[in-house]
Short mmCIF file of C-alpha atoms in Angstrom, two decimals:
data_model
loop_
_atom_site.label_atom_id
_atom_site.label_comp_id
_atom_site.label_asym_id
_atom_site.label_seq_id
_atom_site.Cartn_x
_atom_site.Cartn_y
_atom_site.Cartn_z
CA MET A 1 145.97 139.22 122.16
CA GLN A 2 144.83 136.24 120.13
CA VAL A 3 141.86 134.00 120.87
CA LEU A 4 142.92 131.02 123.00
CA GLU A 5 141.38 127.63 122.30
CA ILE A 6 141.36 124.73 124.80
CA GLY A 7 139.40 121.55 124.18
CA GLY A 8 137.57 123.17 121.29
CA VAL A 9 136.41 126.08 123.48
CA LYS A 10 137.54 129.58 122.49
CA ILE A 11 138.36 132.12 125.18
CA LYS A 12 138.71 135.76 124.21
CA PRO A 13 140.71 138.43 126.10
CA GLY A 14 138.76 139.57 129.15
CA GLU A 15 136.76 136.31 129.38
CA THR A 16 136.72 133.66 132.12
CA LYS A 17 135.57 130.14 131.31
CA ARG A 18 135.52 126.72 132.91
CA ILE A 19 136.22 123.81 130.60
CA GLU A 20 135.93 120.05 131.08
CA LEU A 21 138.53 118.14 129.02
CA PRO A 22 137.18 114.62 128.32
CA MET A 23 139.27 111.71 129.68
CA PRO A 24 138.81 107.93 129.27
CA PRO A 25 135.73 106.74 131.26
CA LEU A 26 135.72 104.43 134.27
CA TYR A 27 134.84 100.73 134.05
CA THR A 28 131.26 101.69 134.93
CA ASP A 29 131.05 103.94 131.85
CA THR A 30 131.10 106.94 134.19
CA ARG A 31 132.32 109.97 132.27
CA MET A 32 135.60 111.52 133.44
CA SER A 33 136.99 114.97 132.67
CA MET A 34 139.83 117.28 133.66
CA PRO A 35 138.54 120.58 135.12
CA VAL A 36 140.21 123.67 133.64
CA HIS A 37 139.65 127.27 134.76
CA VAL A 38 140.79 129.90 132.24
CA GLN A 39 140.95 133.56 133.21
CA ARG A 40 142.14 136.07 130.60
CA GLY A 41 142.94 139.68 131.24
CA LYS A 42 142.08 142.43 128.80
CA ARG A 43 145.72 143.45 128.62
CA ASP A 44 148.56 141.46 127.09
CA GLY A 45 150.87 139.40 129.29
CA PRO A 46 152.28 135.89 129.82
CA THR A 47 150.18 132.74 129.79
CA MET A 48 150.75 130.68 132.94
CA PHE A 49 149.41 127.30 134.05
CA VAL A 50 149.04 126.22 137.67
CA SER A 51 148.44 122.49 138.10
CA ALA A 52 147.69 120.26 141.07
CA ALA A 53 147.08 116.56 141.80
CA VAL A 54 149.31 115.18 139.06
CA HIS A 55 149.70 112.59 141.81
CA GLY A 56 146.17 111.81 142.95
CA ASP A 57 146.92 111.65 146.69
CA GLU A 58 148.59 115.09 146.78
CA LEU A 59 145.66 117.27 147.85
CA ASN A 60 147.23 120.48 149.16
CA GLY A 61 147.55 121.86 145.64
CA ILE A 62 143.81 121.48 144.99
CA GLU A 63 143.05 123.83 147.88
CA ILE A 64 145.84 126.21 146.80
CA VAL A 65 144.24 126.52 143.35
CA ASN A 66 140.77 127.01 144.89
CA ARG A 67 142.01 129.85 147.08
CA LEU A 68 144.02 131.40 144.26
CA LEU A 69 140.91 131.62 142.07
CA LYS A 70 138.96 133.26 144.93
CA SER A 71 141.72 135.79 145.64
CA LYS A 72 140.99 139.44 144.94
CA SER A 73 144.65 139.83 143.95
CA ILE A 74 144.09 138.23 140.52
CA LYS A 75 141.05 140.34 139.58
CA PHE A 76 143.03 142.77 137.41
CA LEU A 77 145.07 140.29 135.44
CA ARG A 78 147.39 140.81 132.49
CA GLY A 79 147.81 137.82 130.25
CA THR A 80 146.17 134.46 130.95
CA LEU A 81 145.92 132.15 133.95
CA ILE A 82 145.08 128.50 133.25
CA ALA A 83 144.37 126.69 136.51
CA VAL A 84 143.94 122.90 136.64
CA PRO A 85 143.06 121.86 140.22
CA ILE A 86 142.89 118.12 139.44
CA VAL A 87 145.04 116.67 136.67
CA ASN A 88 144.79 113.03 137.82
CA GLY A 89 141.12 112.64 138.72
CA TYR A 90 141.43 108.85 138.74
CA GLY A 91 144.03 109.01 141.50
CA VAL A 92 141.98 111.48 143.55
CA LEU A 93 138.97 109.15 143.41
CA SER A 94 141.03 106.19 144.64
CA GLN A 95 143.19 108.31 146.99
CA SER A 96 146.20 106.97 145.11
CA ARG A 97 149.36 108.51 143.72
CA TYR A 98 149.00 106.41 140.60
CA LEU A 99 146.61 105.83 137.71
CA PRO A 100 144.41 102.76 137.09
CA ASP A 101 147.17 101.30 134.89
CA ARG A 102 149.48 101.51 137.95
CA ARG A 103 151.69 104.07 136.25
CA ASP A 104 153.05 107.35 137.65
CA LEU A 105 151.70 110.22 135.52
CA ASN A 106 154.81 112.27 136.29
CA ARG A 107 156.96 109.63 134.61
CA SER A 108 154.70 109.29 131.54
CA PHE A 109 155.29 112.52 129.60
CA PRO A 110 155.07 113.43 126.76
CA GLY A 111 152.58 110.59 126.44
CA SER A 112 150.66 109.39 123.43
CA PRO A 113 147.03 109.61 122.25
CA LYS A 114 147.17 105.83 121.59
CA GLY A 115 149.12 104.77 124.69
CA SER A 116 148.14 103.58 128.17
CA ILE A 117 145.75 105.65 130.26
CA ALA A 118 148.77 107.42 131.78
CA GLY A 119 150.17 108.16 128.34
CA ARG A 120 146.83 109.47 127.08
CA LEU A 121 146.36 111.72 130.12
CA ALA A 122 149.92 113.05 129.82
CA HIS A 123 149.40 113.76 126.11
CA LEU A 124 146.09 115.53 126.81
CA PHE A 125 147.51 117.77 129.53
CA LEU A 126 150.70 118.56 127.63
CA ASN A 127 148.99 119.46 124.35
CA GLU A 128 145.85 121.20 125.61
CA ILE A 129 147.42 123.10 128.53
CA VAL A 130 151.21 123.20 128.78
CA SER A 131 151.96 123.78 125.10
CA LYS A 132 149.84 126.96 125.16
CA CYS A 133 151.73 128.53 128.06
CA ASP A 134 154.92 130.51 128.60
CA ILE A 135 155.44 129.52 132.23
CA GLY A 136 154.03 127.06 134.75
CA ILE A 137 153.84 126.09 138.42
CA ASP A 138 153.17 122.48 139.39
CA LEU A 139 152.03 121.79 142.97
CA HIS A 140 153.09 118.68 144.91
CA THR A 141 153.36 117.25 148.44
CA GLY A 142 155.36 114.53 150.11
CA ALA A 143 154.25 110.91 149.87
CA ILE A 144 151.97 109.06 152.31
CA HIS A 145 153.38 109.32 155.86
CA ARG A 146 156.06 111.81 154.66
CA SER A 147 155.98 115.60 154.88
CA ASN A 148 157.93 118.12 152.82
CA LEU A 149 159.00 121.53 154.04
CA PRO A 150 157.69 124.25 151.67
CA GLN A 151 160.34 124.43 148.95
CA ILE A 152 160.82 125.19 145.28
CA ARG A 153 162.48 122.69 142.95
CA ALA A 154 163.61 123.88 139.53
CA ASN A 155 166.43 124.27 137.07
CA LEU A 156 168.04 127.17 138.88
CA ASP A 157 170.81 127.48 136.30
CA ASP A 158 168.26 129.06 133.93
CA ALA A 159 168.00 132.80 134.69
CA GLU A 160 164.25 133.17 134.01
CA THR A 161 163.39 130.05 135.97
CA PHE A 162 165.58 131.19 138.87
CA ALA A 163 163.80 134.58 138.93
CA MET A 164 160.44 132.80 139.21
CA ALA A 165 161.74 130.48 141.93
CA GLU A 166 163.26 133.34 143.91
CA SER A 167 160.15 135.50 143.67
CA PHE A 168 157.96 132.72 145.15
CA GLY A 169 159.21 133.88 148.54
CA LEU A 170 160.50 130.71 150.22
CA PRO A 171 163.92 130.37 151.87
CA VAL A 172 164.61 126.90 150.40
CA LEU A 173 165.32 126.57 146.66
CA LEU A 174 166.51 123.17 145.48
CA ASN A 175 168.34 122.90 142.18
CA ALA A 176 166.77 119.65 141.01
CA ASP A 177 167.87 117.57 138.03
CA ILE A 178 165.18 116.90 135.45
CA ARG A 179 164.15 113.23 135.30
CA PRO A 180 163.05 111.51 132.09
CA GLY A 181 159.30 111.31 131.60
CA THR A 182 158.47 114.17 133.98
CA LEU A 183 156.25 117.14 133.31
CA ARG A 184 159.24 119.42 133.88
CA GLN A 185 161.20 117.69 131.12
CA ALA A 186 158.27 117.85 128.69
CA ALA A 187 157.69 121.53 129.49
CA GLU A 188 161.37 122.35 129.02
CA ASN A 189 161.33 120.66 125.61
CA LEU A 190 158.49 123.01 124.65
CA GLY A 191 160.36 126.06 125.94
CA VAL A 192 157.99 126.51 128.90
CA LYS A 193 159.71 127.81 132.06
CA MET A 194 158.49 125.86 135.06
CA ILE A 195 158.94 125.56 138.81
CA LEU A 196 157.67 122.89 141.18
CA TYR A 197 156.28 123.69 144.66
CA GLU A 198 156.65 120.90 147.24
CA ALA A 199 154.97 121.19 150.63
CA GLY A 200 153.05 119.09 153.13
CA GLU A 201 151.96 115.45 153.17
CA ALA A 202 149.82 113.27 150.90
CA LEU A 203 146.09 112.98 151.73
CA ARG A 204 146.28 115.92 154.15
CA TYR A 205 145.59 119.65 154.05
CA ASP A 206 148.35 121.66 155.71
CA GLU A 207 147.33 125.26 156.36
CA TYR A 208 150.87 126.61 156.53
CA SER A 209 151.78 124.98 153.21
CA ILE A 210 148.55 126.11 151.55
CA ARG A 211 148.94 129.74 152.56
CA ALA A 212 152.60 129.78 151.52
CA GLY A 213 151.58 128.30 148.16
CA VAL A 214 148.85 130.84 147.41
CA LYS A 215 151.06 133.75 148.39
CA GLY A 216 153.98 132.33 146.40
CA ILE A 217 151.98 131.96 143.17
CA ILE A 218 150.75 135.54 143.44
CA ASN A 219 154.35 136.67 144.04
CA VAL A 220 155.41 134.91 140.83
CA MET A 221 152.55 136.51 138.91
CA ARG A 222 153.78 139.90 140.07
CA GLU A 223 157.34 139.04 139.09
CA VAL A 224 156.42 138.07 135.50
CA GLY A 225 154.16 141.08 134.95
CA MET A 226 150.75 139.42 135.22
CA LEU A 227 149.91 141.51 138.30
CA ASN A 228 151.10 144.89 139.52
CA LYS A 229 154.07 144.76 141.84
CA ARG A 230 153.68 146.10 145.35
CA GLN A 231 155.80 146.47 148.42
CA ARG A 232 155.82 143.27 150.42
CA LYS A 233 154.71 143.25 154.04
CA GLY A 234 156.61 141.57 156.82
CA HIS A 235 160.19 140.42 157.15
CA LYS A 236 162.50 140.11 154.16
CA ILE A 237 163.07 136.43 153.36
CA SER A 238 166.51 135.54 152.07
CA LYS A 239 166.79 132.71 149.52
CA PHE A 240 169.16 129.78 149.98
CA VAL A 241 170.00 127.50 147.08
CA ALA A 242 170.81 123.86 147.76
CA ARG A 243 172.59 121.98 145.01
CA GLN A 244 172.78 118.76 146.96
CA SER A 245 170.31 116.83 149.07
CA GLY A 246 169.95 113.26 150.23
CA TRP A 247 167.83 110.86 152.25
CA VAL A 248 169.06 109.44 155.53
CA ARG A 249 167.85 105.85 155.88
CA ALA A 250 166.91 103.69 158.85
CA THR A 251 169.78 101.64 160.26
CA GLU A 252 167.41 99.17 161.99
CA SER A 253 163.76 98.11 161.90
CA GLY A 254 161.66 99.24 164.83
CA PHE A 255 159.72 102.03 166.55
CA VAL A 256 160.88 105.59 165.96
CA SER A 257 161.24 108.53 168.32
CA HIS A 258 161.78 111.51 166.03
CA ILE A 259 164.12 114.19 167.38
CA ALA A 260 164.74 116.35 164.30
CA GLN A 261 161.71 118.06 162.72
CA LEU A 262 160.99 119.80 159.42
CA GLY A 263 163.03 122.98 159.05
CA ASP A 264 165.55 122.07 161.75
CA HIS A 265 169.19 122.93 161.30
CA VAL A 266 171.06 119.68 161.91
CA ASN A 267 174.77 119.16 162.46
CA LYS A 268 177.04 116.42 161.16
CA GLY A 269 176.83 113.52 163.60
CA GLY A 270 173.71 114.91 165.29
CA VAL A 271 170.98 112.49 166.36
CA LEU A 272 167.95 112.68 164.04
CA ALA A 273 165.95 109.85 165.59
CA ILE A 274 166.16 106.87 167.94
CA ILE A 275 164.94 103.43 166.86
CA ALA A 276 163.79 100.99 169.58
CA ASP A 277 162.32 97.49 169.77
CA PRO A 278 158.73 96.85 171.01
CA TYR A 279 160.01 96.82 174.63
CA GLY A 280 161.56 100.27 174.35
CA THR A 281 165.14 99.03 174.21
CA GLU A 282 167.24 101.30 172.02
CA LEU A 283 168.46 99.54 168.88
CA SER A 284 170.05 102.36 166.95
CA ARG A 285 170.49 106.10 166.60
CA VAL A 286 169.98 107.69 163.19
CA LEU A 287 172.79 110.21 162.69
CA CYS A 288 173.05 113.12 160.29
CA PRO A 289 175.85 112.56 157.71
CA GLU A 290 176.45 116.27 156.99
CA GLU A 291 175.34 119.66 158.27
CA GLY A 292 172.10 120.82 156.63
CA VAL A 293 168.38 121.51 156.98
CA VAL A 294 165.58 118.94 157.20
CA ILE A 295 163.34 119.47 154.15
CA GLY A 296 161.48 116.16 154.30
CA LYS A 297 160.75 113.55 156.95
CA GLN A 298 158.88 110.36 157.65
CA ASN A 299 155.91 110.91 160.01
CA ILE A 300 154.86 107.40 160.99
CA PRO A 301 156.71 106.06 164.08
CA LEU A 302 157.47 102.73 162.41
CA THR A 303 160.37 102.00 160.10
CA GLN A 304 162.04 99.17 158.26
CA GLU A 305 165.81 98.90 157.89
CA GLY A 306 166.86 100.88 154.83
CA GLU A 307 163.69 103.00 154.68
CA ALA A 308 164.08 106.72 153.88
CA MET A 309 163.49 108.74 157.04
CA TYR A 310 164.95 112.26 156.63
CA HIS A 311 165.57 114.35 153.52
CA ILE A 312 168.44 116.75 154.20
CA ALA A 313 169.36 119.73 152.01
CA TYR A 314 172.94 120.91 152.22
CA PHE A 315 173.66 124.66 152.32
CA ARG A 316 176.75 126.71 153.09
CA LYS A 317 174.96 128.41 155.98
CA PRO A 318 172.16 126.06 157.09
CA ASP A 319 171.68 127.88 160.39
CA SER A 320 170.61 130.99 158.43
CA VAL A 321 168.07 128.94 156.48
CA ALA A 322 166.39 127.83 159.70
CA GLU A 323 166.18 131.46 160.89
CA HIS A 324 164.47 132.58 157.66
CA LEU A 325 161.97 129.72 157.86
CA GLU A 326 160.80 131.25 161.12
CA LEU A 327 160.49 134.64 159.41
CA LEU A 328 158.37 133.06 156.66
CA GLN A 329 156.00 131.66 159.27
CA ASP A 330 155.74 135.10 160.89
CA ASN A 331 154.93 136.69 157.52
CA LEU A 332 152.10 134.22 156.85
CA VAL A 333 150.58 135.09 160.22
CA LEU A 334 150.64 138.77 159.21
CA ASP A 335 148.66 138.08 156.04
CA GLU A 336 144.87 138.23 155.93
CA PRO A 337 143.28 134.94 157.11
CA SER A 338 142.85 132.41 154.34
CA ILE A 339 139.53 130.73 153.55
CA VAL A 340 139.07 127.63 155.68
CA TYR A 341 136.30 125.11 154.97
#
């Protein structure tokens, strides 16, 4: 194993170090840095990054990384784990998805050392972290007032990436196209295999999503040889790949009574929600266009005409997906209690 260098700091096999990568300061001349935890095993193995808060209001991933680093499961590690709990510190400070230049970091890769603040941050993360890894897991949530069912998004047509996605242990795998400017595109260009974990809502901790995330990352580490494999406890979770998904939008503006919930199996023509005026008079029923499973939904009971309300994934056997989501929840209950602050 060679010496790894990040931000000018050298980390030898068997060492654990915490590094602060300098970022552009705030207006007040307050210093800013990206926290990086590097843990290297004494034995050879893959180098993997786990990143959170690329969008500053997506907080679940921060807690997932914290619990991962405290887990006894990663004590005897092969290879190297690079954990970055907060990529976009500016967004976390302002509780915003975006950066001070109003750009989305996950549309700014590969970035530039002479570009906007988003471009500089993208360049820093890509060159100091991602380029030194073999594989990666990026942690996300839904937007403000929207929740995502725990799911993996990845290029499932790539065999190695599919094996990582499958080993995470979730029923829902979404074959997602790679968008220009995203971290996934930049990683793929470098030959880094990467999956994206989506779960929960912005600016909220969701215990179910956090526990599923920690367990899933450890499962992937076992799959790629960073940790010893062991027999899994609980029910066997089947994997269901969706190659199509879509948002169902509000047909009227008004007050929403949600009928369908995250993880529900919904039928074509089924009622997802009822929209009413301020007096309670029904204005419209939001209907499901095709049979599928709800993997994302609006939480706030207010909507404007045309607003995205339900994200539906389409499977061949959506009723089976819903059954295995219940098994996943049972398995998480069987696990040892997670740390709660």
